[in-house]
Amino acid sequence: MVATLCVHAQDEDELVNEVGISYGIVANSNFLDVYTESISGKSGTYFGPLALEYFHHLTPMISVGGVGVCKSHKETINGIELTNLYYTIMPAVKFSWYTTNHFGFYSKAAVGYTIFAITGEQKSTSDKEKSGAFNFQVSPVGLEVGGKRFRLFTEVGWGEQGLACAGLRCKF
């Protein structure tokens, strides 16, 4: 007698988890740096915000999860090279207004905390300062296009992921 084993794979309609990576422009923690540089005529080097996010769909319309963001800013003032590093973690909620197999329209909100470290280096010394602050992301307009599992997305909003960001999302 041969016993059979019934294996039940996740149905494609039940893709309840998603992971995304994105890159944005002008995060709120860098906004003052950009404004100061535009007035003074000096320029710095920016990286980020680079974000990694995870969401779990509680219903087809409501998802909960988290967003992690890292970014940096470097500039030289009076011969001192300053490096600002920012690390943010935020719980988040996403509301899907309209979703099909190849298109989605959503809004997202996140609130969390940013830890930042400022390092200043001269030829003979090095100083470090660490601190933290409340932070957020509000993206009233988010669009995604692609297939059921992989989609490109872009968001417009205000916060630690930037005024605008774009990336790739994988649903599983």
JSON list of C-alpha atoms in Angstrom, two decimals:
[
{"chain": "A", "resi": 1, "resn": "MET", "atom": "CA", "xyz": [0.00, 0.00, 0.00]},
{"chain": "A", "resi": 2, "resn": "VAL", "atom": "CA", "xyz": [1.36, 3.43, -0.91]},
{"chain": "A", "resi": 3, "resn": "ALA", "atom": "CA", "xyz": [0.50, 6.44, 1.23]},
{"chain": "A", "resi": 4, "resn": "THR", "atom": "CA", "xyz": [0.07, 9.79, -0.44]},
{"chain": "A", "resi": 5, "resn": "LEU", "atom": "CA", "xyz": [1.02, 13.14, 0.90]},
{"chain": "A", "resi": 6, "resn": "CYS", "atom": "CA", "xyz": [-1.11, 16.13, 0.11]},
{"chain": "A", "resi": 7, "resn": "VAL", "atom": "CA", "xyz": [0.93, 19.29, -0.32]},
{"chain": "A", "resi": 8, "resn": "HIS", "atom": "CA", "xyz": [-0.84, 22.61, -0.41]},
{"chain": "A", "resi": 9, "resn": "ALA", "atom": "CA", "xyz": [1.18, 25.46, -1.94]},
{"chain": "A", "resi": 10, "resn": "GLN", "atom": "CA", "xyz": [0.27, 29.07, -1.36]},
{"chain": "A", "resi": 11, "resn": "ASP", "atom": "CA", "xyz": [-2.36, 30.16, -3.84]},
{"chain": "A", "resi": 12, "resn": "GLU", "atom": "CA", "xyz": [-1.23, 33.05, -6.06]},
{"chain": "A", "resi": 13, "resn": "ASP", "atom": "CA", "xyz": [-4.32, 35.00, -5.05]},
{"chain": "A", "resi": 14, "resn": "GLU", "atom": "CA", "xyz": [-3.14, 34.78, -1.43]},
{"chain": "A", "resi": 15, "resn": "LEU", "atom": "CA", "xyz": [0.10, 36.73, -1.77]},
{"chain": "A", "resi": 16, "resn": "VAL", "atom": "CA", "xyz": [-0.04, 38.31, 1.69]},
{"chain": "A", "resi": 17, "resn": "ASN", "atom": "CA", "xyz": [3.58, 39.41, 2.23]},
{"chain": "A", "resi": 18, "resn": "GLU", "atom": "CA", "xyz": [5.71, 41.88, 0.34]},
{"chain": "A", "resi": 19, "resn": "VAL", "atom": "CA", "xyz": [9.26, 43.16, 0.51]},
{"chain": "A", "resi": 20, "resn": "GLY", "atom": "CA", "xyz": [10.44, 46.29, -1.27]},
{"chain": "A", "resi": 21, "resn": "ILE", "atom": "CA", "xyz": [13.59, 48.29, -1.79]},
{"chain": "A", "resi": 22, "resn": "SER", "atom": "CA", "xyz": [13.57, 51.93, -2.88]},
{"chain": "A", "resi": 23, "resn": "TYR", "atom": "CA", "xyz": [15.74, 55.00, -3.34]},
{"chain": "A", "resi": 24, "resn": "GLY", "atom": "CA", "xyz": [14.43, 58.51, -2.71]},
{"chain": "A", "resi": 25, "resn": "ILE", "atom": "CA", "xyz": [15.34, 62.16, -2.97]},
{"chain": "A", "resi": 26, "resn": "VAL", "atom": "CA", "xyz": [15.37, 64.92, -0.29]},
{"chain": "A", "resi": 27, "resn": "ALA", "atom": "CA", "xyz": [14.48, 63.17, 2.96]},
{"chain": "A", "resi": 28, "resn": "ASN", "atom": "CA", "xyz": [13.17, 65.44, 5.71]},
{"chain": "A", "resi": 29, "resn": "SER", "atom": "CA", "xyz": [16.27, 64.97, 7.88]},
{"chain": "A", "resi": 30, "resn": "ASN", "atom": "CA", "xyz": [18.39, 66.29, 4.97]},
{"chain": "A", "resi": 31, "resn": "PHE", "atom": "CA", "xyz": [16.03, 69.11, 4.02]},
{"chain": "A", "resi": 32, "resn": "LEU", "atom": "CA", "xyz": [17.82, 71.72, 6.15]},
{"chain": "A", "resi": 33, "resn": "ASP", "atom": "CA", "xyz": [21.20, 70.65, 4.69]},
{"chain": "A", "resi": 34, "resn": "VAL", "atom": "CA", "xyz": [19.88, 71.12, 1.13]},
{"chain": "A", "resi": 35, "resn": "TYR", "atom": "CA", "xyz": [18.36, 74.51, 1.99]},
{"chain": "A", "resi": 36, "resn": "THR", "atom": "CA", "xyz": [21.53, 75.76, 3.71]},
{"chain": "A", "resi": 37, "resn": "GLU", "atom": "CA", "xyz": [23.72, 74.62, 0.81]},
{"chain": "A", "resi": 38, "resn": "SER", "atom": "CA", "xyz": [21.48, 76.35, -1.76]},
{"chain": "A", "resi": 39, "resn": "ILE", "atom": "CA", "xyz": [21.79, 79.68, 0.12]},
{"chain": "A", "resi": 40, "resn": "SER", "atom": "CA", "xyz": [25.53, 79.41, 0.85]},
{"chain": "A", "resi": 41, "resn": "GLY", "atom": "CA", "xyz": [26.49, 78.10, -2.58]},
{"chain": "A", "resi": 42, "resn": "LYS", "atom": "CA", "xyz": [28.36, 75.17, -1.04]},
{"chain": "A", "resi": 43, "resn": "SER", "atom": "CA", "xyz": [27.60, 71.63, -2.04]},
{"chain": "A", "resi": 44, "resn": "GLY", "atom": "CA", "xyz": [27.78, 68.30, -0.30]},
{"chain": "A", "resi": 45, "resn": "THR", "atom": "CA", "xyz": [27.59, 64.66, -1.31]},
{"chain": "A", "resi": 46, "resn": "TYR", "atom": "CA", "xyz": [24.38, 62.75, -0.59]},
{"chain": "A", "resi": 47, "resn": "PHE", "atom": "CA", "xyz": [23.54, 59.07, -0.53]},
{"chain": "A", "resi": 48, "resn": "GLY", "atom": "CA", "xyz": [20.03, 57.89, 0.10]},
{"chain": "A", "resi": 49, "resn": "PRO", "atom": "CA", "xyz": [17.51, 57.59, 1.43]},
{"chain": "A", "resi": 50, "resn": "LEU", "atom": "CA", "xyz": [17.81, 53.89, 0.66]},
{"chain": "A", "resi": 51, "resn": "ALA", "atom": "CA", "xyz": [14.83, 52.08, 2.16]},
{"chain": "A", "resi": 52, "resn": "LEU", "atom": "CA", "xyz": [13.91, 48.45, 2.81]},
{"chain": "A", "resi": 53, "resn": "GLU", "atom": "CA", "xyz": [10.28, 47.75, 3.68]},
{"chain": "A", "resi": 54, "resn": "TYR", "atom": "CA", "xyz": [8.11, 44.78, 4.62]},
{"chain": "A", "resi": 55, "resn": "PHE", "atom": "CA", "xyz": [4.30, 44.64, 4.66]},
{"chain": "A", "resi": 56, "resn": "HIS", "atom": "CA", "xyz": [1.81, 41.93, 5.61]},
{"chain": "A", "resi": 57, "resn": "HIS", "atom": "CA", "xyz": [-1.67, 42.23, 4.08]},
{"chain": "A", "resi": 58, "resn": "LEU", "atom": "CA", "xyz": [-4.30, 41.87, 6.80]},
{"chain": "A", "resi": 59, "resn": "THR", "atom": "CA", "xyz": [-7.04, 42.39, 4.19]},
{"chain": "A", "resi": 60, "resn": "PRO", "atom": "CA", "xyz": [-6.77, 43.14, 0.47]},
{"chain": "A", "resi": 61, "resn": "MET", "atom": "CA", "xyz": [-6.90, 46.85, 1.36]},
{"chain": "A", "resi": 62, "resn": "ILE", "atom": "CA", "xyz": [-4.96, 47.16, 4.65]},
{"chain": "A", "resi": 63, "resn": "SER", "atom": "CA", "xyz": [-1.32, 46.18, 5.24]},
{"chain": "A", "resi": 64, "resn": "VAL", "atom": "CA", "xyz": [0.94, 46.62, 8.26]},
{"chain": "A", "resi": 65, "resn": "GLY", "atom": "CA", "xyz": [4.70, 46.38, 8.42]},
{"chain": "A", "resi": 66, "resn": "GLY", "atom": "CA", "xyz": [7.86, 48.37, 8.80]},
{"chain": "A", "resi": 67, "resn": "VAL", "atom": "CA", "xyz": [10.33, 50.55, 6.94]},
{"chain": "A", "resi": 68, "resn": "GLY", "atom": "CA", "xyz": [14.08, 50.85, 7.51]},
{"chain": "A", "resi": 69, "resn": "VAL", "atom": "CA", "xyz": [15.97, 53.75, 5.94]},
{"chain": "A", "resi": 70, "resn": "CYS", "atom": "CA", "xyz": [19.67, 54.64, 5.77]},
{"chain": "A", "resi": 71, "resn": "LYS", "atom": "CA", "xyz": [21.35, 57.66, 4.23]},
{"chain": "A", "resi": 72, "resn": "SER", "atom": "CA", "xyz": [24.39, 59.89, 4.50]},
{"chain": "A", "resi": 73, "resn": "HIS", "atom": "CA", "xyz": [25.56, 63.43, 3.80]},
{"chain": "A", "resi": 74, "resn": "LYS", "atom": "CA", "xyz": [29.17, 64.64, 3.52]},
{"chain": "A", "resi": 75, "resn": "GLU", "atom": "CA", "xyz": [30.45, 68.20, 3.27]},
{"chain": "A", "resi": 76, "resn": "THR", "atom": "CA", "xyz": [33.55, 70.22, 4.09]},
{"chain": "A", "resi": 77, "resn": "ILE", "atom": "CA", "xyz": [33.22, 73.34, 6.27]},
{"chain": "A", "resi": 78, "resn": "ASN", "atom": "CA", "xyz": [36.30, 75.41, 7.22]},
{"chain": "A", "resi": 79, "resn": "GLY", "atom": "CA", "xyz": [38.64, 72.54, 6.39]},
{"chain": "A", "resi": 80, "resn": "ILE", "atom": "CA", "xyz": [36.67, 70.02, 8.47]},
{"chain": "A", "resi": 81, "resn": "GLU", "atom": "CA", "xyz": [35.03, 67.13, 6.63]},
{"chain": "A", "resi": 82, "resn": "LEU", "atom": "CA", "xyz": [31.66, 66.33, 8.22]},
{"chain": "A", "resi": 83, "resn": "THR", "atom": "CA", "xyz": [29.91, 63.00, 7.67]},
{"chain": "A", "resi": 84, "resn": "ASN", "atom": "CA", "xyz": [26.29, 62.63, 8.78]},
{"chain": "A", "resi": 85, "resn": "LEU", "atom": "CA", "xyz": [24.92, 59.07, 8.93]},
{"chain": "A", "resi": 86, "resn": "TYR", "atom": "CA", "xyz": [21.18, 58.47, 9.48]},
{"chain": "A", "resi": 87, "resn": "TYR", "atom": "CA", "xyz": [19.47, 55.17, 10.38]},
{"chain": "A", "resi": 88, "resn": "THR", "atom": "CA", "xyz": [15.68, 55.07, 10.73]},
{"chain": "A", "resi": 89, "resn": "ILE", "atom": "CA", "xyz": [13.20, 52.35, 11.72]},
{"chain": "A", "resi": 90, "resn": "MET", "atom": "CA", "xyz": [9.45, 52.96, 11.44]},
{"chain": "A", "resi": 91, "resn": "PRO", "atom": "CA", "xyz": [6.33, 50.80, 11.87]},
{"chain": "A", "resi": 92, "resn": "ALA", "atom": "CA", "xyz": [4.01, 51.50, 8.92]},
{"chain": "A", "resi": 93, "resn": "VAL", "atom": "CA", "xyz": [0.51, 51.03, 7.55]},
{"chain": "A", "resi": 94, "resn": "LYS", "atom": "CA", "xyz": [-0.50, 50.97, 3.88]},
{"chain": "A", "resi": 95, "resn": "PHE", "atom": "CA", "xyz": [-3.99, 51.42, 2.43]},
{"chain": "A", "resi": 96, "resn": "SER", "atom": "CA", "xyz": [-4.57, 50.06, -1.09]},
{"chain": "A", "resi": 97, "resn": "TRP", "atom": "CA", "xyz": [-7.18, 52.15, -2.86]},
{"chain": "A", "resi": 98, "resn": "TYR", "atom": "CA", "xyz": [-7.25, 50.18, -6.10]},
{"chain": "A", "resi": 99, "resn": "THR", "atom": "CA", "xyz": [-5.43, 46.98, -7.08]},
{"chain": "A", "resi": 100, "resn": "THR", "atom": "CA", "xyz": [-5.47, 44.77, -10.19]},
{"chain": "A", "resi": 101, "resn": "ASN", "atom": "CA", "xyz": [-3.10, 42.04, -11.38]},
{"chain": "A", "resi": 102, "resn": "HIS", "atom": "CA", "xyz": [-0.82, 44.63, -13.01]},
{"chain": "A", "resi": 103, "resn": "PHE", "atom": "CA", "xyz": [-1.52, 47.98, -11.31]},
{"chain": "A", "resi": 104, "resn": "GLY", "atom": "CA", "xyz": [-1.97, 49.39, -7.81]},
{"chain": "A", "resi": 105, "resn": "PHE", "atom": "CA", "xyz": [-2.75, 52.75, -6.23]},
{"chain": "A", "resi": 106, "resn": "TYR", "atom": "CA", "xyz": [-2.09, 53.17, -2.48]},
{"chain": "A", "resi": 107, "resn": "SER", "atom": "CA", "xyz": [-1.27, 55.51, 0.40]},
{"chain": "A", "resi": 108, "resn": "LYS", "atom": "CA", "xyz": [1.25, 54.86, 3.19]},
{"chain": "A", "resi": 109, "resn": "ALA", "atom": "CA", "xyz": [2.09, 56.31, 6.61]},
{"chain": "A", "resi": 110, "resn": "ALA", "atom": "CA", "xyz": [4.95, 55.46, 8.98]},
{"chain": "A", "resi": 111, "resn": "VAL", "atom": "CA", "xyz": [6.20, 56.83, 12.30]},
{"chain": "A", "resi": 112, "resn": "GLY", "atom": "CA", "xyz": [9.46, 55.95, 13.98]},
{"chain": "A", "resi": 113, "resn": "TYR", "atom": "CA", "xyz": [12.86, 57.00, 15.24]},
{"chain": "A", "resi": 114, "resn": "THR", "atom": "CA", "xyz": [16.09, 58.11, 13.55]},
{"chain": "A", "resi": 115, "resn": "ILE", "atom": "CA", "xyz": [19.53, 57.63, 15.05]},
{"chain": "A", "resi": 116, "resn": "PHE", "atom": "CA", "xyz": [22.15, 59.86, 13.50]},
{"chain": "A", "resi": 117, "resn": "ALA", "atom": "CA", "xyz": [25.87, 60.18, 13.95]},
{"chain": "A", "resi": 118, "resn": "ILE", "atom": "CA", "xyz": [27.89, 63.23, 12.93]},
{"chain": "A", "resi": 119, "resn": "THR", "atom": "CA", "xyz": [31.61, 62.75, 12.49]},
{"chain": "A", "resi": 120, "resn": "GLY", "atom": "CA", "xyz": [34.00, 65.66, 11.90]},
{"chain": "A", "resi": 121, "resn": "GLU", "atom": "CA", "xyz": [37.59, 65.04, 10.89]},
{"chain": "A", "resi": 122, "resn": "GLN", "atom": "CA", "xyz": [40.55, 67.38, 10.68]},
{"chain": "A", "resi": 123, "resn": "LYS", "atom": "CA", "xyz": [44.09, 66.26, 9.94]},
{"chain": "A", "resi": 124, "resn": "SER", "atom": "CA", "xyz": [44.88, 65.83, 13.64]},
{"chain": "A", "resi": 125, "resn": "THR", "atom": "CA", "xyz": [41.55, 65.14, 15.38]},
{"chain": "A", "resi": 126, "resn": "SER", "atom": "CA", "xyz": [38.29, 63.31, 15.01]},
{"chain": "A", "resi": 127, "resn": "ASP", "atom": "CA", "xyz": [35.08, 64.19, 16.86]},
{"chain": "A", "resi": 128, "resn": "LYS", "atom": "CA", "xyz": [31.84, 62.18, 16.99]},
{"chain": "A", "resi": 129, "resn": "GLU", "atom": "CA", "xyz": [28.36, 63.11, 18.09]},
{"chain": "A", "resi": 130, "resn": "LYS", "atom": "CA", "xyz": [25.37, 60.73, 18.24]},
{"chain": "A", "resi": 131, "resn": "SER", "atom": "CA", "xyz": [21.77, 61.63, 18.72]},
{"chain": "A", "resi": 132, "resn": "GLY", "atom": "CA", "xyz": [18.25, 60.65, 17.71]},
{"chain": "A", "resi": 133, "resn": "ALA", "atom": "CA", "xyz": [14.89, 62.11, 16.83]},
{"chain": "A", "resi": 134, "resn": "PHE", "atom": "CA", "xyz": [11.29, 61.26, 16.03]},
{"chain": "A", "resi": 135, "resn": "ASN", "atom": "CA", "xyz": [10.69, 60.76, 12.31]},
{"chain": "A", "resi": 136, "resn": "PHE", "atom": "CA", "xyz": [7.92, 59.89, 9.86]},
{"chain": "A", "resi": 137, "resn": "GLN", "atom": "CA", "xyz": [6.89, 59.22, 6.26]},
{"chain": "A", "resi": 138, "resn": "VAL", "atom": "CA", "xyz": [3.54, 60.15, 4.71]},
{"chain": "A", "resi": 139, "resn": "SER", "atom": "CA", "xyz": [3.04, 59.09, 1.10]},
{"chain": "A", "resi": 140, "resn": "PRO", "atom": "CA", "xyz": [-0.49, 60.00, -0.03]},
{"chain": "A", "resi": 141, "resn": "VAL", "atom": "CA", "xyz": [0.21, 58.88, -3.62]},
{"chain": "A", "resi": 142, "resn": "GLY", "atom": "CA", "xyz": [1.81, 55.52, -4.39]},
{"chain": "A", "resi": 143, "resn": "LEU", "atom": "CA", "xyz": [1.65, 53.76, -7.76]},
{"chain": "A", "resi": 144, "resn": "GLU", "atom": "CA", "xyz": [2.86, 50.27, -8.65]},
{"chain": "A", "resi": 145, "resn": "VAL", "atom": "CA", "xyz": [2.96, 48.46, -12.01]},
{"chain": "A", "resi": 146, "resn": "GLY", "atom": "CA", "xyz": [4.04, 44.97, -13.01]},
{"chain": "A", "resi": 147, "resn": "GLY", "atom": "CA", "xyz": [2.94, 41.40, -12.41]},
{"chain": "A", "resi": 148, "resn": "LYS", "atom": "CA", "xyz": [1.39, 39.64, -9.43]},
{"chain": "A", "resi": 149, "resn": "ARG", "atom": "CA", "xyz": [4.74, 38.94, -7.74]},
{"chain": "A", "resi": 150, "resn": "PHE", "atom": "CA", "xyz": [7.12, 41.68, -8.93]},
{"chain": "A", "resi": 151, "resn": "ARG", "atom": "CA", "xyz": [6.22, 45.33, -9.35]},
{"chain": "A", "resi": 152, "resn": "LEU", "atom": "CA", "xyz": [7.98, 48.62, -9.86]},
{"chain": "A", "resi": 153, "resn": "PHE", "atom": "CA", "xyz": [6.64, 51.38, -7.62]},
{"chain": "A", "resi": 154, "resn": "THR", "atom": "CA", "xyz": [6.93, 55.10, -7.05]},
{"chain": "A", "resi": 155, "resn": "GLU", "atom": "CA", "xyz": [5.66, 57.29, -4.22]},
{"chain": "A", "resi": 156, "resn": "VAL", "atom": "CA", "xyz": [5.24, 61.01, -3.66]},
{"chain": "A", "resi": 157, "resn": "GLY", "atom": "CA", "xyz": [5.10, 62.28, -0.10]},
{"chain": "A", "resi": 158, "resn": "TRP", "atom": "CA", "xyz": [7.02, 63.84, 2.74]},
{"chain": "A", "resi": 159, "resn": "GLY", "atom": "CA", "xyz": [9.31, 62.24, 5.25]},
{"chain": "A", "resi": 160, "resn": "GLU", "atom": "CA", "xyz": [12.35, 60.08, 5.75]},
{"chain": "A", "resi": 161, "resn": "GLN", "atom": "CA", "xyz": [11.95, 58.17, 2.46]},
{"chain": "A", "resi": 162, "resn": "GLY", "atom": "CA", "xyz": [12.01, 61.50, 0.63]},
{"chain": "A", "resi": 163, "resn": "LEU", "atom": "CA", "xyz": [9.76, 63.78, -1.37]},
{"chain": "A", "resi": 164, "resn": "ALA", "atom": "CA", "xyz": [9.71, 61.05, -4.02]},
{"chain": "A", "resi": 165, "resn": "CYS", "atom": "CA", "xyz": [11.04, 57.52, -4.15]},
{"chain": "A", "resi": 166, "resn": "ALA", "atom": "CA", "xyz": [11.01, 54.62, -6.58]},
{"chain": "A", "resi": 167, "resn": "GLY", "atom": "CA", "xyz": [11.85, 50.95, -6.25]},
{"chain": "A", "resi": 168, "resn": "LEU", "atom": "CA", "xyz": [11.03, 47.29, -6.74]},
{"chain": "A", "resi": 169, "resn": "ARG", "atom": "CA", "xyz": [8.58, 45.22, -4.70]},
{"chain": "A", "resi": 170, "resn": "CYS", "atom": "CA", "xyz": [8.24, 41.43, -4.43]},
{"chain": "A", "resi": 171, "resn": "LYS", "atom": "CA", "xyz": [5.02, 39.78, -3.17]},
{"chain": "A", "resi": 172, "resn": "PHE", "atom": "CA", "xyz": [4.98, 36.28, -1.75]}
]
